[in-house]
Coordinates of C-alpha atoms and ligand atoms in Angstrom, one line a residue:
Chain A
X1 CA 0.0 0.0 0.0
X2 CA 1.2 3.5 -0.7
X3 CA -0.3 6.1 1.6
X4 CA 0.1 5.7 5.4
X5 CA 3.7 6.2 6.5
X6 CA 5.0 2.8 7.4
X7 CA 7.3 2.0 10.4
X8 CA 10.2 1.3 8.1
X9 CA 9.7 4.7 6.6
X10 CA 9.8 6.4 10.0
X11 CA 13.0 4.4 10.8
X12 CA 14.5 5.4 7.4
X13 CA 13.8 9.1 8.1
X14 CA 15.2 9.0 11.6
X15 CA 18.3 7.0 10.5
X16 CA 19.1 9.3 7.6
X17 CA 18.7 12.4 9.7
X18 CA 21.1 11.0 12.2
X19 CA 23.5 9.9 9.4
X20 CA 23.3 13.4 7.9
X21 CA 24.1 15.1 11.3
X22 CA 27.1 12.7 11.7
X23 CA 28.4 13.4 8.2
X24 CA 28.0 17.1 8.7
X25 CA 30.7 16.8 11.4
X26 CA 33.3 15.5 9.0
X27 CA 35.1 18.8 8.2
X28 CA 35.8 19.1 12.0
X29 CA 37.9 16.0 11.8
X30 CA 39.7 16.5 8.6
X31 CA 39.8 19.3 6.0
X32 CA 42.3 17.8 3.5
X33 CA 42.1 14.5 1.6
X34 CA 39.0 13.1 3.3
X35 CA 37.0 16.3 3.0
X36 CA 37.9 16.4 -0.7
X37 CA 36.8 12.8 -1.1
X38 CA 33.6 13.5 0.8
X39 CA 32.8 16.5 -1.5
X40 CA 33.3 14.3 -4.5
X41 CA 31.0 11.6 -3.0
X42 CA 28.4 14.0 -1.9
X43 CA 28.2 15.7 -5.3
X44 CA 27.8 12.4 -7.1
X45 CA 25.2 11.1 -4.6
X46 CA 23.1 14.2 -5.2
X47 CA 23.5 14.0 -9.0
X48 CA 23.0 10.3 -9.2
X49 CA 19.9 10.5 -7.0
X50 CA 18.5 13.3 -9.0
X51 CA 19.3 11.4 -12.2
X52 CA 17.5 8.3 -11.0
X53 CA 14.4 10.4 -10.0
X54 CA 13.8 10.8 -13.7
X55 CA 15.6 7.9 -15.4
X56 CA 14.7 5.2 -12.8
X57 CA 10.9 5.2 -13.3
X58 CA 10.8 6.3 -16.9
X59 CA 13.7 4.1 -18.2
X60 CA 14.9 7.0 -20.2
X61 CA 18.7 7.0 -19.9
X62 CA 19.7 10.6 -19.8
X63 CA 23.2 11.7 -20.8
X64 CA 22.3 15.3 -20.3
X65 CA 23.8 15.5 -16.7
X66 CA 26.8 17.4 -17.9
X67 CA 24.5 19.9 -19.6
X68 CA 22.7 20.7 -16.3
X69 CA 25.8 20.6 -14.2
X70 CA 27.7 22.9 -16.6
X71 CA 24.9 25.3 -16.9
X72 CA 24.6 25.6 -13.1
X73 CA 28.4 26.3 -12.9
X74 CA 28.1 28.9 -15.6
X75 CA 25.3 30.7 -13.8
X76 CA 27.7 31.1 -10.9
X77 CA 30.4 32.5 -13.1
X78 CA 27.9 35.0 -14.6
X79 CA 26.1 36.1 -11.4
X80 CA 28.3 35.3 -8.4
X81 CA 30.0 38.7 -8.3
X82 CA 26.8 40.7 -8.5
X83 CA 24.1 38.7 -6.8
X84 CA 23.8 37.2 -3.3
X85 CA 24.5 33.5 -3.1
X86 CA 20.9 32.3 -2.5
X87 CA 19.8 34.2 -5.5
X88 CA 22.6 32.6 -7.6
X89 CA 21.4 29.2 -6.4
X90 CA 17.7 29.9 -7.3
X91 CA 18.8 31.2 -10.7
X92 CA 20.9 28.0 -11.3
X93 CA 17.9 25.8 -10.4
X94 CA 15.7 27.8 -12.7
X95 CA 18.1 27.5 -15.6
X96 CA 18.4 23.8 -15.0
X97 CA 14.6 23.4 -15.0
X98 CA 14.1 25.6 -18.1
X99 CA 16.8 23.7 -20.0
X100 CA 15.0 20.4 -19.0
X101 CA 11.7 21.8 -20.0
X102 CA 12.9 22.8 -23.4
X103 CA 14.6 19.5 -24.0
X104 CA 11.8 17.6 -22.6
X105 CA 9.2 19.2 -24.7
X106 CA 11.3 18.6 -27.8
X107 CA 12.5 15.0 -27.1
X108 CA 10.4 13.1 -24.6
X109 CA 8.2 11.9 -27.4
X110 CA 11.2 10.2 -28.8
X111 CA 11.6 6.6 -27.6
X112 CA 14.5 5.1 -25.6
X113 CA 17.6 5.1 -27.7
X114 CA 16.9 8.3 -29.6
X115 CA 16.5 10.1 -26.3
X116 CA 19.9 8.8 -25.1
X117 CA 21.6 10.2 -28.2
X118 CA 19.8 13.5 -28.1
X119 CA 20.5 14.1 -24.4
X120 CA 24.2 13.4 -25.1
X121 CA 24.1 15.8 -28.1
X122 CA 22.4 18.4 -26.0
X123 CA 25.4 18.6 -23.6
X124 CA 27.8 18.9 -26.5
X125 CA 25.7 21.5 -28.3
X126 CA 25.5 23.7 -25.2
X127 CA 29.2 23.3 -24.7
X128 CA 29.8 24.5 -28.3
X129 CA 27.4 27.4 -27.9
X130 CA 29.1 28.6 -24.7
X131 CA 32.5 28.3 -26.3
X132 CA 31.2 30.2 -29.4
X133 CA 29.6 32.9 -27.2
X134 CA 32.8 33.3 -25.2
X135 CA 35.1 33.5 -28.1
X136 CA 32.9 35.8 -30.1
X137 CA 31.5 38.1 -27.4
X138 CA 33.8 38.1 -24.4
X139 CA 37.0 37.2 -26.3
X140 CA 38.2 34.5 -24.0
X141 CA 37.1 31.0 -23.5
X142 CA 37.6 30.7 -19.7
X143 CA 36.4 32.6 -16.7
X144 CA 37.6 33.0 -13.2
X145 CA 35.2 32.4 -10.4
X146 CA 35.7 34.6 -7.4
X147 CA 33.5 33.3 -4.7
X148 CA 34.9 33.0 -1.2
X149 CA 33.4 29.8 0.0
X150 CA 35.3 27.3 2.1
X151 CA 35.5 23.6 1.2
X152 CA 33.5 22.9 4.4
X153 CA 30.7 25.2 3.3
X154 CA 30.6 23.5 -0.1
X155 CA 30.5 20.2 1.5
X156 CA 27.6 21.2 3.8
X157 CA 25.6 22.6 0.9
X158 CA 26.1 19.4 -1.0
X159 CA 24.9 17.4 2.0
X160 CA 21.9 19.6 2.0
X161 CA 21.3 18.9 -1.7
X162 CA 21.6 15.2 -1.1
X163 CA 19.0 15.5 1.6
X164 CA 16.7 17.6 -0.7
X165 CA 17.1 15.0 -3.6
X166 CA 16.3 12.1 -1.3
X167 CA 13.4 13.9 0.3
X168 CA 12.0 15.0 -3.1
X169 CA 12.2 11.4 -4.3
X170 CA 10.4 10.1 -1.2
X171 CA 7.7 12.8 -1.5
X172 CA 7.2 11.9 -5.2
X173 CA 6.9 8.2 -4.4
X174 CA 4.0 9.0 -2.0
X175 CA 2.2 11.3 -4.3
X176 CA -0.1 10.8 -7.3
X177 CA 2.9 11.8 -9.5
X178 CA 4.8 8.8 -8.1
X179 CA 1.9 6.5 -8.7
X180 CA 1.5 7.8 -12.3
X181 CA 5.2 7.1 -12.8
X182 CA 4.9 3.5 -11.8
X183 CA 2.0 3.1 -14.3
X184 CA 4.0 4.8 -17.0
X185 CA 7.0 2.6 -16.3
X186 CA 4.8 -0.5 -16.7
X187 CA 2.7 0.4 -19.7
X188 CA 2.5 3.8 -21.3
X189 CA -0.6 3.0 -23.3
X190 CA -2.5 2.0 -20.2
X191 CA -1.3 5.1 -18.5
X192 CA -2.6 7.4 -21.2
X193 CA -5.9 5.5 -21.5
X194 CA -6.4 5.8 -17.7
X195 CA -6.1 9.6 -17.8
X196 CA -2.4 10.2 -17.2
X197 CA -0.8 13.0 -19.2
X198 CA 2.3 11.0 -19.8
X199 CA 4.3 13.7 -21.6
X200 CA 3.6 16.2 -18.8
X201 CA 4.6 13.8 -16.1
X202 CA 7.9 13.0 -17.8
X203 CA 8.7 16.6 -18.5
X204 CA 7.9 17.6 -15.0
X205 CA 10.2 15.0 -13.6
X206 CA 13.0 15.9 -16.0
X207 CA 12.7 19.5 -14.8
X208 CA 13.0 18.5 -11.1
X209 CA 15.9 16.3 -11.9
X210 CA 17.6 19.0 -14.1
X211 CA 17.1 21.7 -11.5
X212 CA 18.8 19.6 -8.8
X213 CA 21.8 18.7 -11.0
X214 CA 22.2 22.3 -12.0
X215 CA 22.3 23.2 -8.2
X216 CA 25.1 20.7 -7.8
X217 CA 26.9 22.4 -10.6
X218 CA 26.4 25.8 -9.0
X219 CA 27.6 24.6 -5.6
X220 CA 30.7 22.9 -7.1
X221 CA 31.6 25.8 -9.3
X222 CA 33.8 27.6 -6.8
X223 CA 35.9 24.5 -6.5
X224 CA 37.1 25.0 -10.0
X225 CA 38.3 28.6 -9.5
X226 CA 38.7 28.8 -13.3
X227 CA 36.0 27.3 -15.5
X228 CA 35.9 26.7 -19.2
X229 CA 33.4 24.7 -21.3
X230 CA 35.6 21.7 -21.4
X231 CA 35.6 21.5 -17.6
X232 CA 32.0 22.5 -16.9
X233 CA 30.4 20.4 -19.6
X234 CA 32.7 17.4 -19.2
X235 CA 30.8 14.4 -20.7
X236 CA 32.6 12.0 -18.3
X237 CA 30.3 13.4 -15.6
X238 CA 27.2 12.2 -17.5
X239 CA 28.7 8.8 -18.0
X240 CA 29.9 8.4 -14.5
X241 CA 26.5 9.4 -13.1
X242 CA 24.8 6.8 -15.2
X243 CA 27.3 4.1 -14.2
X244 CA 27.0 4.9 -10.5
X245 CA 23.2 5.0 -10.5
X246 CA 23.0 1.7 -12.4
X247 CA 25.6 0.2 -10.2
X248 CA 23.5 1.1 -7.2
X249 CA 20.2 0.4 -8.8
X250 CA 18.0 3.1 -10.2
X251 CA 14.7 1.6 -9.1
X252 CA 15.2 2.4 -5.4
X253 CA 15.6 5.8 -3.9
X254 CA 18.7 4.8 -2.0
X255 CA 20.1 2.8 -4.9
X256 CA 22.3 5.5 -6.4
X257 CA 23.7 6.3 -2.9
X258 CA 25.1 2.8 -2.5
X259 CA 26.4 2.9 -6.0
X260 CA 28.3 6.2 -5.7
X261 CA 30.3 5.4 -2.6
X262 CA 32.1 2.2 -3.9
X263 CA 32.5 3.7 -7.3
X264 CA 34.2 6.9 -6.0
X265 CA 36.4 4.9 -3.7
X266 CA 37.3 2.4 -6.4
X267 CA 38.0 5.3 -8.7
X268 CA 40.4 6.9 -6.2
X269 CA 42.2 3.6 -5.6
X270 CA 42.5 2.7 -9.3
X271 CA 43.5 6.2 -10.3
X272 CA 46.2 6.1 -7.6
X273 CA 47.6 2.7 -8.6
X274 CA 47.0 2.5 -12.3
X275 CA 46.9 6.2 -13.4
X276 CA 47.2 5.3 -17.1
X277 CA 44.5 2.7 -17.2
X278 CA 41.9 4.2 -14.9
X279 CA 39.0 4.4 -17.3
X280 CA 39.7 1.0 -18.9
X281 CA 39.7 -0.7 -15.5
X282 CA 36.6 1.1 -14.3
X283 CA 34.8 0.1 -17.4
X284 CA 35.7 -3.5 -16.9
X285 CA 34.5 -3.3 -13.3
X286 CA 31.3 -1.8 -14.5
X287 CA 30.7 -4.6 -17.0
X288 CA 31.3 -7.2 -14.4
X289 CA 28.9 -5.6 -12.0
X290 CA 26.1 -5.2 -14.6
X291 CA 26.7 -8.8 -15.6
X292 CA 26.7 -10.3 -12.1
X293 CA 24.4 -7.8 -10.3
X294 CA 22.0 -6.6 -12.9
X295 CA 19.5 -5.2 -10.3
X296 CA 22.3 -3.1 -8.9
X297 CA 23.8 -3.3 -5.5
X298 CA 20.6 -2.1 -3.9
X299 CA 18.6 -5.0 -5.5
X300 CA 21.3 -7.4 -4.4
X301 CA 21.3 -6.1 -0.8
X302 CA 17.5 -6.3 -0.6
X303 CA 17.5 -9.9 -1.8
X304 CA 20.3 -10.8 0.7
X305 CA 18.4 -9.0 3.5
X306 CA 15.2 -11.0 2.7
X307 CA 17.2 -14.2 2.7
X308 CA 18.7 -13.5 6.1
X309 CA 15.3 -12.6 7.6
X310 CA 13.7 -15.6 5.9
X311 CA 16.3 -17.9 7.4
X312 CA 16.2 -16.5 10.9
X313 CA 12.5 -16.2 11.0
Chain B
X1 CA -33.8 9.1 -29.8
X2 CA -30.8 11.4 -30.4
X3 CA -31.6 13.3 -27.2
X4 CA -30.4 10.3 -25.1
X5 CA -27.4 9.6 -27.3
X6 CA -24.3 9.6 -25.0
X7 CA -21.7 8.7 -27.7
X8 CA -22.1 9.9 -31.3
X9 CA -19.8 8.7 -34.0
X10 CA -20.3 10.6 -37.3
X11 CA -18.6 9.9 -40.6
X12 CA -15.5 8.5 -38.9
X13 CA -12.7 7.3 -41.1
X14 CA -9.2 6.2 -40.7
X15 CA -6.7 5.5 -43.5
X16 CA -3.4 3.6 -43.0
X17 CA -1.6 4.7 -46.1
X18 CA -3.8 3.3 -48.9
X19 CA -5.9 1.1 -46.6
X20 CA -9.2 2.5 -45.4
X21 CA -9.4 0.6 -42.1
X22 CA -12.5 2.6 -41.0
X23 CA -14.7 4.1 -43.7
X24 CA -17.4 6.7 -43.0
X25 CA -18.8 5.0 -39.9
X26 CA -21.7 6.7 -38.1
X27 CA -23.8 5.4 -35.2
X28 CA -25.1 6.5 -31.7
X29 CA -24.9 4.7 -28.4
X30 CA -27.7 5.6 -26.0
X31 CA -27.6 5.8 -22.3
X32 CA -27.8 2.4 -20.6
X33 CA -27.4 0.5 -23.8
X34 CA -25.1 -2.3 -24.7
X35 CA -24.1 -2.0 -28.4
X36 CA -22.2 -4.8 -30.0
X37 CA -19.6 -4.0 -32.7
X38 CA -19.2 -7.1 -34.8
X39 CA -17.6 -8.1 -38.1
X40 CA -15.0 -10.5 -39.5
X41 CA -11.3 -10.4 -38.6
X42 CA -9.6 -7.3 -39.9
X43 CA -12.9 -5.4 -40.6
X44 CA -11.7 -2.4 -38.5
X45 CA -13.4 -2.9 -35.1
X46 CA -10.3 -2.4 -33.0
X47 CA -9.3 0.6 -35.1
X48 CA -12.7 2.1 -34.5
X49 CA -12.4 1.7 -30.8
X50 CA -8.9 3.2 -31.0
X51 CA -10.4 6.3 -32.8
X52 CA -13.0 6.7 -30.0
X53 CA -10.5 6.2 -27.2
X54 CA -7.9 8.6 -28.8
X55 CA -5.2 5.9 -29.4
X56 CA -5.4 7.0 -33.0
X57 CA -6.5 10.3 -34.6
X58 CA -9.2 10.0 -37.2
X59 CA -8.5 10.9 -40.8
X60 CA -12.1 12.3 -41.0
X61 CA -15.3 12.5 -39.0
X62 CA -16.1 13.2 -35.4
X63 CA -16.6 11.6 -32.0
X64 CA -18.8 13.3 -29.4
X65 CA -19.6 12.4 -25.8
X66 CA -22.9 14.1 -25.0
X67 CA -22.4 16.9 -27.5
X68 CA -18.8 17.4 -26.3
X69 CA -16.4 17.2 -29.2
X70 CA -13.7 14.6 -28.5
X71 CA -12.2 14.3 -32.0
X72 CA -8.5 14.5 -32.0
X73 CA -8.0 14.8 -28.3
X74 CA -5.2 12.7 -26.7
X75 CA -6.2 9.5 -24.9
X76 CA -5.7 11.0 -21.4
X77 CA -8.2 13.8 -22.1
X78 CA -10.7 11.3 -23.5
X79 CA -10.3 9.1 -20.5
X80 CA -10.9 12.0 -18.2
X81 CA -14.0 13.0 -20.2
X82 CA -15.5 9.7 -19.2
X83 CA -14.6 6.9 -21.7
X84 CA -12.7 3.8 -20.4
X85 CA -11.6 0.8 -22.3
X86 CA -10.2 -2.7 -22.2
X87 CA -7.7 -4.0 -24.7
X88 CA -8.0 -6.9 -27.2
X89 CA -4.7 -8.2 -25.8
X90 CA -5.1 -7.9 -22.1
X91 CA -2.9 -5.2 -20.6
X92 CA -2.3 -5.4 -16.8
X93 CA 0.4 -3.4 -15.0
X94 CA 2.9 -6.1 -13.9
X95 CA 4.7 -4.3 -11.1
X96 CA 1.4 -3.2 -9.4
X97 CA -0.7 -5.4 -7.2
X98 CA -4.2 -6.2 -8.3
X99 CA -5.6 -3.5 -6.0
X100 CA -3.2 -0.9 -7.3
X101 CA -4.0 -1.9 -10.9
X102 CA -7.6 -1.1 -10.2
X103 CA -6.9 2.1 -8.2
X104 CA -5.2 3.5 -11.4
X105 CA -8.6 3.9 -13.0
X106 CA -10.1 5.8 -10.0
X107 CA -7.0 7.9 -9.4
X108 CA -6.5 9.3 -12.9
X109 CA -10.0 9.1 -14.2
X110 CA -12.7 11.9 -14.2
X111 CA -13.2 11.9 -10.5
X112 CA -9.5 11.9 -9.6
X113 CA -10.0 10.0 -6.3
X114 CA -6.9 9.6 -4.3
X115 CA -5.7 7.6 -1.3
X116 CA -7.9 5.5 0.9
X117 CA -11.0 6.4 -1.1
X118 CA -9.5 5.1 -4.3
X119 CA -8.4 1.9 -2.4
X120 CA -12.0 1.5 -1.2
X121 CA -13.4 1.8 -4.7
X122 CA -10.8 -0.6 -6.0
X123 CA -11.5 -3.1 -3.3
X124 CA -15.3 -3.0 -4.0
X125 CA -14.7 -3.5 -7.7
X126 CA -12.3 -6.4 -7.2
X127 CA -15.1 -8.0 -5.2
X128 CA -17.5 -7.2 -7.9
X129 CA -15.5 -8.9 -10.7
X130 CA -14.9 -12.0 -8.5
X131 CA -11.4 -11.2 -7.2
X132 CA -12.3 -10.5 -3.6
X133 CA -9.4 -11.3 -1.3
X134 CA -6.9 -11.2 -4.1
X135 CA -6.0 -7.5 -3.5
X136 CA -2.3 -8.1 -3.0
X137 CA -1.8 -10.7 -5.7
X138 CA 0.6 -9.7 -8.6
X139 CA -1.1 -9.9 -12.0
X140 CA 1.6 -12.1 -13.5
X141 CA 0.7 -14.9 -11.0
X142 CA -2.9 -14.7 -12.2
X143 CA -4.8 -16.6 -14.8
X144 CA -5.9 -15.1 -18.1
X145 CA -9.5 -14.6 -17.0
X146 CA -8.4 -13.0 -13.7
X147 CA -6.2 -10.6 -15.6
X148 CA -9.2 -9.7 -17.8
X149 CA -11.2 -9.2 -14.6
X150 CA -8.5 -6.8 -13.3
X151 CA -8.6 -4.9 -16.6
X152 CA -12.4 -4.6 -16.4
X153 CA -12.3 -3.5 -12.8
X154 CA -9.7 -0.9 -13.7
X155 CA -11.9 0.5 -16.5
X156 CA -14.9 0.5 -14.1
X157 CA -13.0 2.3 -11.4
X158 CA -13.1 5.5 -13.5
X159 CA -16.9 5.3 -13.3
X160 CA -17.0 5.9 -17.0
X161 CA -20.0 7.2 -19.0
X162 CA -19.1 4.8 -21.8
X163 CA -17.2 1.6 -21.4
X164 CA -15.4 0.2 -24.5
X165 CA -14.6 -3.5 -24.4
X166 CA -12.5 -5.1 -27.1
X167 CA -13.2 -8.9 -27.2
X168 CA -13.3 -9.0 -23.4
X169 CA -14.9 -12.5 -23.6
X170 CA -12.4 -13.9 -26.1
X171 CA -10.2 -16.8 -24.9
X172 CA -12.4 -17.9 -22.0
X173 CA -13.4 -21.5 -21.5
X174 CA -17.2 -22.3 -21.4
X175 CA -17.5 -22.0 -17.6
X176 CA -15.5 -18.7 -17.6
X177 CA -17.6 -17.5 -20.5
X178 CA -20.8 -17.9 -18.5
X179 CA -19.4 -16.0 -15.6
X180 CA -18.1 -13.3 -17.9
X181 CA -21.5 -12.9 -19.6
X182 CA -23.2 -12.7 -16.2
X183 CA -20.8 -10.1 -15.1
X184 CA -21.5 -7.9 -18.2
X185 CA -25.2 -8.5 -17.7
X186 CA -24.9 -7.2 -14.2
X187 CA -23.2 -4.0 -15.5
X188 CA -26.1 -3.6 -17.9
X189 CA -28.6 -4.0 -15.1
X190 CA -26.9 -1.2 -13.2
X191 CA -27.3 1.1 -16.2
X192 CA -23.8 1.1 -17.6
X193 CA -23.4 2.2 -21.3
X194 CA -21.2 -0.2 -23.1
X195 CA -19.8 -0.5 -26.6
X196 CA -18.4 -4.0 -27.0
X197 CA -16.5 -5.7 -29.9
X198 CA -17.3 -9.3 -29.8
X199 CA -17.0 -12.5 -31.8
X200 CA -18.8 -14.9 -29.4
X201 CA -22.3 -15.1 -30.9
X202 CA -24.0 -16.4 -27.7
X203 CA -22.8 -13.4 -25.9
X204 CA -23.9 -11.0 -28.6
X205 CA -27.4 -12.5 -28.6
X206 CA -27.9 -12.5 -24.9
X207 CA -26.2 -9.1 -24.1
X208 CA -26.6 -6.6 -26.9
X209 CA -29.5 -4.3 -27.3
X210 CA -28.2 -3.4 -30.7
X211 CA -25.4 -4.3 -33.1
X212 CA -23.3 -2.5 -35.6
X213 CA -21.8 -4.8 -38.2
X214 CA -18.6 -3.8 -40.0
X215 CA -17.0 -5.3 -43.0
X216 CA -13.8 -4.1 -44.7
X217 CA -14.0 -0.8 -42.8
X218 CA -17.6 0.1 -43.7
X219 CA -20.8 -0.3 -41.8
X220 CA -22.7 -3.2 -43.3
X221 CA -25.8 -3.3 -41.0
X222 CA -27.2 -2.0 -37.8
X223 CA -30.1 -3.4 -35.7
X224 CA -31.1 -5.9 -33.1
X225 CA -28.9 -9.0 -32.8
X226 CA -31.6 -11.2 -34.4
X227 CA -32.0 -8.7 -37.3
X228 CA -28.4 -8.4 -38.2
X229 CA -27.4 -12.0 -37.6
X230 CA -30.1 -13.1 -40.1
X231 CA -29.1 -10.5 -42.6
X232 CA -27.9 -12.1 -45.8
X233 CA -25.1 -9.6 -46.4
X234 CA -23.8 -10.2 -42.8
X235 CA -23.8 -13.9 -43.2
X236 CA -22.0 -13.5 -46.5
X237 CA -19.4 -11.3 -44.9
X238 CA -18.8 -13.8 -42.1
X239 CA -18.8 -17.0 -44.1
X240 CA -17.8 -15.9 -47.6
X241 CA -20.1 -15.1 -50.6
X242 CA -20.9 -18.8 -51.4
X243 CA -23.1 -19.2 -48.4
X244 CA -25.3 -16.2 -49.0
Ligands
LIG401 N1 -1.5 0.7 -36.9 C1 -1.9 0.2 -38.0 N2 -1.2 0.4 -39.2 C2 -1.5 -0.1 -40.3 N3 -2.6 -0.9 -40.5 C3 -3.3 -1.2 -39.5 C4 -3.0 -0.7 -38.2 N4 -4.0 -1.1 -37.3 C5 -4.8 -1.9 -38.0 N5 -4.4 -2.0 -39.3 C6 -5.1 -2.7 -40.4 O1 -6.5 -2.2 -40.3 C7 -7.4 -3.3 -40.6 C8 -8.4 -3.4 -39.5 O2 -7.7 -3.9 -38.3 P1 -8.5 -4.0 -36.9 O3 -7.4 -4.4 -35.9 O4 -9.2 -2.8 -36.6 O5 -9.5 -5.2 -37.2 P2 -10.5 -5.9 -36.2 O6 -11.8 -5.8 -36.8 O7 -10.3 -5.5 -34.8 O8 -10.0 -7.4 -36.4 P3 -9.9 -8.6 -35.3 O9 -11.3 -9.2 -35.2 O10 -9.0 -9.6 -35.9 O11 -9.5 -8.0 -34.0 C9 -6.5 -4.5 -40.8 O12 -6.3 -4.7 -42.1 C10 -5.2 -4.2 -40.1 O13 -4.2 -4.9 -40.7
LIG402 MG1 -9.7 -6.3 -33.1

């Protein structure tokens, strides 16, 4: 059943609030390597969770993450010197949502594989447009970002975004929108004939997802100090988010979370040991995981958990 | 009689490239009536239902629900206007429980009922179609007739003004068929308006007030089941010209 809050949900809310409070204390213990690692993890958790909000239920694999992330970062470079920080963040979220709205209206009628390609093309297109604009109008491709924000503050904002992304996902699941999404995921024809405006639901969700990812881009922008299109619209970000979310399992809200942490740690380890073969090795790990754990880590954990309870009960 | 017409189809046509699958069809469905839509395989019955439910846009003609123009609206708008349907090849939602499947109709239909109220409607309808106590079953684990029951309950959950059934009785064994006919008869008794595509002659005879016969996209005949089923042209269309 979907409406009354269940005991496990209450436990999940209490546990995640406690975990968040604990994690927020990290910068007090270390502000070097571990904080940097935590920032990387938190940014990817927020992005992968936001990605799965849309791609999990609709099965549309979006490679537009870099487009949202980069646009969020560019909003900071354009506004941060003149507008107060909260205004910058709201602007970034709006830009992300509008970008998703435009893309969604144009493409969500496309089916599966066309959408993947289009979403990838979108990120590249915007990167080219920004490059063109900067060379033609401002005369230089890069921009410095002068925002005085400490690493700890960035980390805390990212934790906040993780919490917002998870809470949004939870709220959607409990709403009519979430119910509509499950129907669409099962059978779009039935959904439409039952009265669900499938295009609107998908566009709405893409906007929410895009706004959240743009916010991550905005919060991360000061880390770059100097941004140029190649950095802000890095297609690797899109691919990594997909890999992490699928590794964790995109059908559960907490799936991306458990995908990001091992991936980032593995990435660090491989990058340290085999700097010349990082992507090759990560790709192989990903293939092995998809082959042996197709439901993602979260699906595997859930099955294991059920087996343990089944045996002890 | 046109004052009580709920559904009016006027000059409706659909071309697929060079093929006229539905050709200038007109008829009315009145309140509380069961109208049978019959005809040989490939005569355009499903296509006609698709035009009414908005799955396809007509090439020509119009569909009205009590004077309201529905022609060309997308399926979700037509569903919200009060037309529900079942599909020729049964379509249940595999990851939703039986109860949730039926709730979909109530939640996104014209009344937009949500939460406990939608669950109550769905529970009552599952009981009604003979699936009481199976609320938490997953459709994949159910038999074909039970899946069809779920589909019917889902369509009814919207409390539609017109119910479209596409061969809802097909594929049932004789016992199931009797149960199915009784179920539709009970919907008739409560005053539902139904347009049903059907091949099972016994069902047509016992259930339909009126029949519209299609052949190769065109309307061949219209009248009571006895009238149309004894019509020579209809017999010829079903059995081939030699038998006429
Ligand atoms: N989407 C489509 N594209 C092209 N042709 C189609 C399409 N849908 C149906 N047709 C054709 O239109 C004609 C009518 O098909 P339809 O499915 O409406 O027949 P039917 O009366 O429902 O038949 P049956 O009794 O077998 O269900 C057939 O020749 C079919 O091949
Ligand atoms: Mg048919």
